[in-house]
Amino acid sequence: MEKSLLAPGHRACAGCAMPTTIKLVLDAAGPNTIVVSPTSCLEVTTTPFPESAWCVPWIHSLFENAAAVASGVEVMLKRKCKDTNVVVIGGDGSTFDIGMGSNSGMFERGHKILYVCYDNEAYMNTGVQRSGSTPFCAQTTTTPSGSKSLGNPRPKKDMPAIAMAHKVPYVATASVAYPVDLRRKVKAALRVNGPSYIQVNAPCITGWTFDAGTMIEVARLAVETGLWPLAEWVNGELVGVKKVRRAKPVEEYLKSQGRYRHLFKRPEGADILKQIQAMADANIAKYKLAD
Amino acid sequence: MSQKMSSQAYADKPARSANMKVVEGSYAVAHAVMCCLPDVISAYPITPQTHIVEHLSQMVADGELDSEFLTVDSEFSALSVLVGASAAGARSYSSTTSQGLALMYEVLYNVSGMRLPIVMNVANRALSAPLNIWNDQQDSIGARDVGWLQIYVEDVQEAVDATLQAYKIAEDPAIRTPIMVCMDGYILTHVYEPVELLDKELSREFLPPFQPENILDPSDPKTFGAFADPTTYTEFRYLQFEAQQKALGTIEKVAKEFEETFGRYYGGLVDSYRAEDAEIVIVTMGSVIGTIKDAIDAKRAEGKKVGLVKVRSYRPFPVQALRKTLKDASVIAVLEKDVAIGGEAGLLTDLKAALYNSSIRTPIIGFTAGLGGRDITIKDIRKIVEKADAARKKIESEFEFLDLRMEIL
Amino acid sequence: MEIKAGKLVDPCSTQITKTGAWRTFVPVVDHKECIKCNLCEIFCPEGCIHQVSSKDVDALLKYGYKPDQISSLPKDDILFVPDLNYCKGCSVCAHECPRKAIEMFLEEK
């Protein structure tokens, strides 16, 4: 591995998946890259003035406008005939929710921009509140478990499908636990003459609550249970999936994290576990993961 | 103080250049923007700003203007696109109004805080609710504290000229602050009047290329937009404050330089009309000035010593220039097209603050009028003069709605 | 530190902050067991596991090895070494090592 383009000394939690994700993305993109980031854990932990962990040019403006800011960067680079990668790296809050309009505009205008979402499935920077990416029945601080609640009542928003509805030519899901796959996808995305979107499963130690050392293992379990299929679409067509030979039961994944603890303590949890298993089974069938 | 207003200044010039044309205000401004050679333009349609960006789009489509024009999903994205473009070294332009400006609010602070010298024409319009598409100045007055410079223009010619001046002020390395050139929606954007369009060559000489110190560049990979904690945040804000104070001089300087090149001058920070010996002075901003001048001429004919002070630079607020211009008035009446609900109104409050610690003890009264596009007539101005005259003895009302239709309340 | 208008931040400059001070547990690598798969280097969130020649004493000292530890390291080898100036002790490396060649110890400071 080349020297990391994300310097140490950043303030991310010990065992956070986000810096590993950035490292892998930058490793694949190389130094001729400009990164645009929305407000996020990433922003506050990597750029406390007067320091920055970024070894490539980097800009942060606001929470909901990274894709628009990146669009401005990209048109100016094109105008100057500069062949520099423009990569947005943002969390799920900005990607799925508050930045949706800006993302939609960037996708639809067809900018040559790679948008990477490091998806930790809640608003972690503000203290683990539910986002549009929070999975079914996960606990967050705004979807806690209680006598009338089993956590987040809705399933996760299908952001890759939304990207594809914009005719984004390259869309992929990836995982911090599969670095070779992630780097290959970043390289493939950067070859596309247009927008691309990669959604990377990036566990959050604070929000999901697991032992720090198990960060990669948790991410791997998401893939191995079928809950996080590693897929790749070119021009809307599924061109590749990572096979999961013998899918593990979803309990293994859910038990690894505190955010699902209530499902194992409360009697109603058993039915929820079945529903989540059904979601994994549906993925396994849809993507033919087990074949 | 000169009694000669800008319009007279150039009316004195005998020869009309070939560039003098009867055009729509929006076209004239778009033409001025074209002469500024922006790299990137991004805007979202909103009445009454649309014609400006439609004209610009056509200029780009016709190859008359070599700019990147980005159509976007919202005003929020329009200005956000320019954040990226400007940071990548682009001279950047947008235009908006009313709800669009309100939607940009968060980005406005961001642009000024990042010291990106973006120029934007604001076609002043009322804010909803109730929905209203006509002119007042509530939109940009509401954005007075966002860290942008604000120039308010009186007519189309000034809008044209201020747009070119704006880039020179904004991009000055000592200033590096974005500017709104505020022009009354419809009244100035949709009017057809004779305008001397800018000469492209002269404009290029007047405005040097945009050369920012740092841009997003992999060969010098800087970080833009780091976050600042309590140990440094104040200093960033202070530097913005300081730059606006410096801009007081730069705005004057650029106005003079503009006069040298183009022969037109509007006052830098403030201007005045028949104010030298005036006892009653009306202070205002924007296109209503034409009406006020006519009213003043009529009052003068009646022997009333009435004059006008025009605030051209609202941000920075020209405290010293106003103290100097208003020192001999015996009563001051502020007329403005905005209201600070729960308080008074922007210009009135700022002017009172500017004079409070000076030796000037002149009574000041304020009027809001022309909200949501209601015409301000000569009759309204006469009413102001009468009330101001009376206020010399006793202030009956410090602030009022001048043109309130009591009969429908 | 001087604050100027529009002041930008220099790249890679978080390196002045030694996040190793956060650490409770310290990774100790059994270099004889290491198969050089470089998974620890890849997964380390700090990007602070480096490949170092066992002859590069200066680097080893810089990353936190003590002189007596260096003498007991395998000779003529490429070693995977955590830079203890930055290692927060998250133990991802230890967990992911396929040979279990990295062990976490409570660090006495």
Coordinates of C-alpha atoms in Angstrom, one line a residue, chain A:
Chain A
M1 CA 0.0 0.0 0.0
E2 CA 1.3 3.5 -0.9
K3 CA 1.7 6.1 1.7
S4 CA -1.8 7.0 2.9
L5 CA -3.2 10.2 1.6
L6 CA -5.1 10.6 4.9
A7 CA -2.6 11.6 7.5
P8 CA -2.6 10.2 11.1
G9 CA -3.4 12.5 13.9
H10 CA -7.1 12.8 12.9
R11 CA -9.6 12.7 15.7
A12 CA -11.9 9.9 14.6
C13 CA -12.9 7.4 17.4
A14 CA -10.5 4.5 17.9
G15 CA -12.0 1.7 15.7
C16 CA -14.0 4.0 13.4
A17 CA -14.5 2.7 9.9
M18 CA -14.7 6.1 8.2
P19 CA -10.9 6.8 8.1
T20 CA -10.2 3.3 6.8
T21 CA -12.8 3.9 4.1
I22 CA -11.3 7.3 3.1
K23 CA -7.8 5.7 3.1
L24 CA -8.9 3.0 0.7
V25 CA -10.8 5.5 -1.6
L26 CA -7.8 7.8 -1.7
D27 CA -5.5 5.0 -2.3
A28 CA -7.4 4.0 -5.4
A29 CA -8.0 7.6 -6.6
G30 CA -4.4 8.7 -6.1
P31 CA -3.0 12.2 -5.4
N32 CA -4.5 13.8 -8.5
T33 CA -7.8 14.1 -6.7
I34 CA -9.9 16.9 -5.2
V35 CA -12.2 15.9 -2.4
V36 CA -15.4 17.7 -1.4
S37 CA -17.0 16.8 1.9
P38 CA -20.2 17.8 3.5
T39 CA -20.5 18.5 7.2
S40 CA -20.0 15.2 9.1
C41 CA -17.8 13.3 11.5
L42 CA -15.3 13.2 8.7
E43 CA -15.2 16.9 8.5
V44 CA -14.8 17.6 12.2
T45 CA -12.4 14.8 12.9
T46 CA -10.1 15.5 10.0
T47 CA -9.9 19.3 9.7
P48 CA -9.7 20.9 13.2
F49 CA -8.1 24.3 12.2
P50 CA -5.2 24.8 11.9
E51 CA -4.7 21.1 11.1
S52 CA -5.9 18.8 8.3
A53 CA -5.5 15.1 7.8
W54 CA -6.0 15.5 4.1
C55 CA -3.0 15.2 1.8
V56 CA -5.1 16.0 -1.3
P57 CA -6.9 19.3 -1.9
W58 CA -10.1 19.2 0.1
I59 CA -13.1 21.5 0.6
H60 CA -16.0 21.6 3.0
S61 CA -18.8 24.1 2.6
L62 CA -22.1 22.9 4.3
F63 CA -24.1 19.9 5.2
E64 CA -26.4 19.6 2.2
N65 CA -24.4 21.0 -0.7
A66 CA -21.3 18.9 -1.3
A67 CA -22.5 17.6 -4.7
A68 CA -23.2 21.1 -5.8
V69 CA -19.9 22.4 -4.6
A70 CA -18.2 19.5 -6.4
S71 CA -20.2 20.4 -9.6
G72 CA -18.6 23.9 -9.4
V73 CA -15.1 22.4 -8.9
E74 CA -15.6 20.0 -11.8
V75 CA -16.8 22.5 -14.3
M76 CA -13.9 24.8 -13.5
L77 CA -11.4 22.0 -13.9
K78 CA -13.0 21.0 -17.2
R79 CA -12.8 24.7 -18.3
K80 CA -9.1 24.6 -17.5
C81 CA -8.7 21.3 -19.3
K82 CA -7.5 19.7 -16.1
D83 CA -7.9 15.9 -15.8
T84 CA -8.3 15.7 -12.0
N85 CA -10.6 13.4 -10.1
V86 CA -13.4 15.0 -8.2
V87 CA -14.6 12.9 -5.4
V88 CA -17.3 13.6 -2.8
I89 CA -17.0 11.7 0.4
G90 CA -19.9 12.2 2.7
G91 CA -21.9 10.4 5.3
D92 CA -25.4 9.0 5.0
G93 CA -27.2 11.9 6.6
S94 CA -26.0 14.3 3.9
T95 CA -26.3 11.7 1.1
F96 CA -29.7 10.2 1.8
D97 CA -31.5 13.1 3.4
I98 CA -30.4 16.7 3.6
G99 CA -28.3 16.7 0.5
M100 CA -30.7 14.8 -1.7
G101 CA -31.6 17.8 -3.8
S102 CA -28.1 18.7 -4.4
N103 CA -27.1 15.1 -5.2
S104 CA -30.0 14.8 -7.6
G105 CA -28.9 17.9 -9.4
M106 CA -25.3 16.7 -9.7
F107 CA -26.4 13.2 -10.9
E108 CA -28.9 14.6 -13.4
R109 CA -26.4 17.2 -14.9
G110 CA -24.0 14.3 -15.5
H111 CA -20.9 15.7 -13.9
K112 CA -17.8 13.5 -13.9
I113 CA -17.9 13.1 -10.1
L114 CA -17.5 10.1 -7.9
Y115 CA -19.8 10.3 -4.9
V116 CA -18.8 8.0 -2.1
C117 CA -21.1 7.6 0.8
Y118 CA -19.6 6.2 3.9
D119 CA -22.8 4.8 5.3
N120 CA -22.9 4.3 9.1
E121 CA -26.7 4.4 9.1
A122 CA -27.5 7.3 11.3
Y123 CA -26.5 10.9 12.2
M124 CA -23.4 10.0 14.2
N125 CA -21.8 13.5 14.4
T126 CA -24.7 14.9 16.4
G127 CA -25.1 11.8 18.6
V128 CA -26.6 8.9 16.7
Q129 CA -30.0 10.1 15.5
R130 CA -32.0 8.3 12.9
S131 CA -31.3 9.0 9.2
G132 CA -33.0 7.8 6.0
S133 CA -30.3 5.2 6.0
T134 CA -31.1 3.7 9.4
P135 CA -32.1 0.0 9.0
F136 CA -35.4 -1.5 10.2
C137 CA -35.6 -1.7 14.0
A138 CA -32.2 -0.4 14.7
Q139 CA -32.1 1.8 17.8
T140 CA -30.9 5.4 17.5
T141 CA -31.3 8.2 20.0
T142 CA -34.4 9.4 18.1
T143 CA -35.7 5.9 17.5
P144 CA -35.1 4.3 20.8
S145 CA -36.6 1.1 22.0
G146 CA -39.5 1.6 24.4
S147 CA -42.8 0.1 25.4
K148 CA -44.3 1.4 22.2
S149 CA -41.3 1.2 20.0
L150 CA -38.9 -1.4 18.6
G151 CA -36.5 1.1 17.2
N152 CA -36.6 2.6 13.7
P153 CA -40.0 1.6 12.2
R154 CA -39.0 1.9 8.5
P155 CA -36.6 0.1 6.3
K156 CA -33.5 1.8 4.9
K157 CA -33.9 4.1 1.9
D158 CA -32.7 2.5 -1.4
M159 CA -30.1 5.1 -2.4
P160 CA -28.4 3.1 -5.1
A161 CA -31.8 2.7 -6.9
I162 CA -32.3 6.5 -6.6
A163 CA -28.9 7.1 -8.2
M164 CA -29.8 4.7 -11.0
A165 CA -33.1 6.4 -11.5
H166 CA -30.9 9.4 -12.5
K167 CA -29.2 7.2 -15.1
V168 CA -26.0 7.4 -13.1
P169 CA -23.8 5.1 -15.3
Y170 CA -21.8 3.5 -12.5
V171 CA -23.3 2.5 -9.1
A172 CA -21.9 0.1 -6.6
T173 CA -22.2 -1.0 -3.0
A174 CA -19.1 -1.8 -1.1
S175 CA -17.8 -2.5 2.4
V176 CA -14.9 -1.4 4.4
A177 CA -14.3 -5.1 5.2
Y178 CA -13.6 -5.8 1.5
P179 CA -10.8 -3.5 0.6
V180 CA -9.8 -5.1 -2.7
D181 CA -13.4 -4.9 -3.9
L182 CA -13.7 -1.3 -2.7
R183 CA -10.5 -0.1 -4.4
R184 CA -11.4 -1.8 -7.6
K185 CA -14.8 -0.2 -7.6
V186 CA -13.4 3.3 -7.0
K187 CA -11.0 2.8 -9.9
A188 CA -13.9 1.6 -12.1
A189 CA -16.0 4.6 -11.1
L190 CA -13.3 7.1 -11.9
R191 CA -13.0 5.7 -15.4
V192 CA -16.6 6.5 -16.1
N193 CA -17.2 9.7 -18.0
G194 CA -20.0 10.9 -15.9
P195 CA -21.3 10.6 -12.3
S196 CA -20.8 7.5 -10.2
Y197 CA -22.0 6.5 -6.8
I198 CA -20.5 4.0 -4.3
Q199 CA -22.1 3.3 -1.0
V200 CA -19.7 1.8 1.5
N201 CA -20.9 0.1 4.7
A202 CA -18.8 1.7 7.4
P203 CA -19.7 0.6 11.0
C204 CA -19.7 3.2 13.7
I205 CA -18.4 2.1 17.0
T206 CA -20.2 4.7 19.0
G207 CA -23.6 4.4 17.3
W208 CA -23.7 0.7 16.7
T209 CA -21.9 -0.1 19.9
F210 CA -19.5 -3.0 19.4
D211 CA -16.0 -3.7 20.6
A212 CA -13.6 -1.5 18.7
G213 CA -11.5 -4.4 17.5
T214 CA -14.5 -6.0 15.8
M215 CA -15.2 -3.1 13.4
I216 CA -14.2 -5.0 10.3
E217 CA -15.8 -8.2 11.5
V218 CA -19.1 -6.4 12.0
A219 CA -18.9 -5.0 8.4
R220 CA -18.0 -8.5 7.1
L221 CA -21.0 -10.0 8.9
A222 CA -23.3 -7.6 7.1
V223 CA -22.1 -9.0 3.8
E224 CA -22.0 -12.6 5.0
T225 CA -25.6 -12.5 6.2
G226 CA -26.9 -11.1 2.9
L227 CA -28.0 -7.8 4.6
W228 CA -25.4 -5.8 2.7
P229 CA -25.0 -7.3 -0.8
L230 CA -21.8 -6.1 -2.6
A231 CA -23.2 -5.2 -6.0
E232 CA -22.2 -3.3 -9.0
W233 CA -24.4 -1.8 -11.8
V234 CA -23.3 -0.3 -15.1
N235 CA -25.9 1.7 -16.9
G236 CA -28.5 0.4 -14.5
E237 CA -27.6 -3.2 -15.2
L238 CA -26.3 -5.5 -12.5
V239 CA -22.9 -6.6 -13.6
G240 CA -21.5 -8.2 -10.5
V241 CA -22.1 -9.4 -7.0
K242 CA -19.9 -10.8 -4.4
K243 CA -21.1 -14.3 -3.7
V244 CA -21.9 -15.5 -0.2
R245 CA -21.5 -19.2 -0.3
R246 CA -23.2 -20.1 3.0
A247 CA -25.1 -17.1 4.3
K248 CA -24.9 -16.7 8.0
P249 CA -28.1 -16.2 10.0
V250 CA -28.9 -12.5 10.5
E251 CA -28.7 -13.0 14.3
E252 CA -25.0 -13.3 14.1
Y253 CA -24.8 -9.8 12.6
L254 CA -27.5 -8.3 14.8
K255 CA -26.0 -9.8 18.0
S256 CA -22.7 -8.1 17.3
Q257 CA -24.1 -4.7 17.9
G258 CA -25.8 -2.9 20.8
R259 CA -28.2 -1.1 18.5
Y260 CA -30.1 -4.4 18.0
R261 CA -29.8 -5.6 21.6
H262 CA -33.5 -4.9 22.4
L263 CA -34.6 -7.5 19.7
F264 CA -33.0 -10.2 21.8
K265 CA -34.4 -9.1 25.1
R266 CA -38.0 -8.4 24.2
P267 CA -40.5 -11.1 23.3
E268 CA -41.7 -9.1 20.2
G269 CA -38.1 -9.2 19.0
A270 CA -38.5 -12.8 17.7
D271 CA -40.9 -11.7 15.0
I272 CA -38.7 -8.8 14.0
L273 CA -35.7 -11.1 13.7
K274 CA -37.8 -13.2 11.3
Q275 CA -38.6 -10.1 9.3
I276 CA -35.0 -9.0 9.1
Q277 CA -34.0 -12.6 8.1
A278 CA -36.7 -12.3 5.3
M279 CA -35.0 -9.1 4.1
A280 CA -31.6 -10.9 3.9
D281 CA -33.3 -13.9 2.2
A282 CA -34.8 -11.5 -0.3
N283 CA -31.4 -10.1 -1.1
I284 CA -29.9 -13.5 -1.4
A285 CA -32.6 -14.4 -3.9
K286 CA -32.6 -11.1 -5.8
Y287 CA -28.8 -11.0 -6.2
K288 CA -28.3 -14.7 -6.5
L289 CA -25.7 -14.4 -3.7
A290 CA -25.7 -18.1 -2.8
D291 CA -25.4 -19.6 -6.3

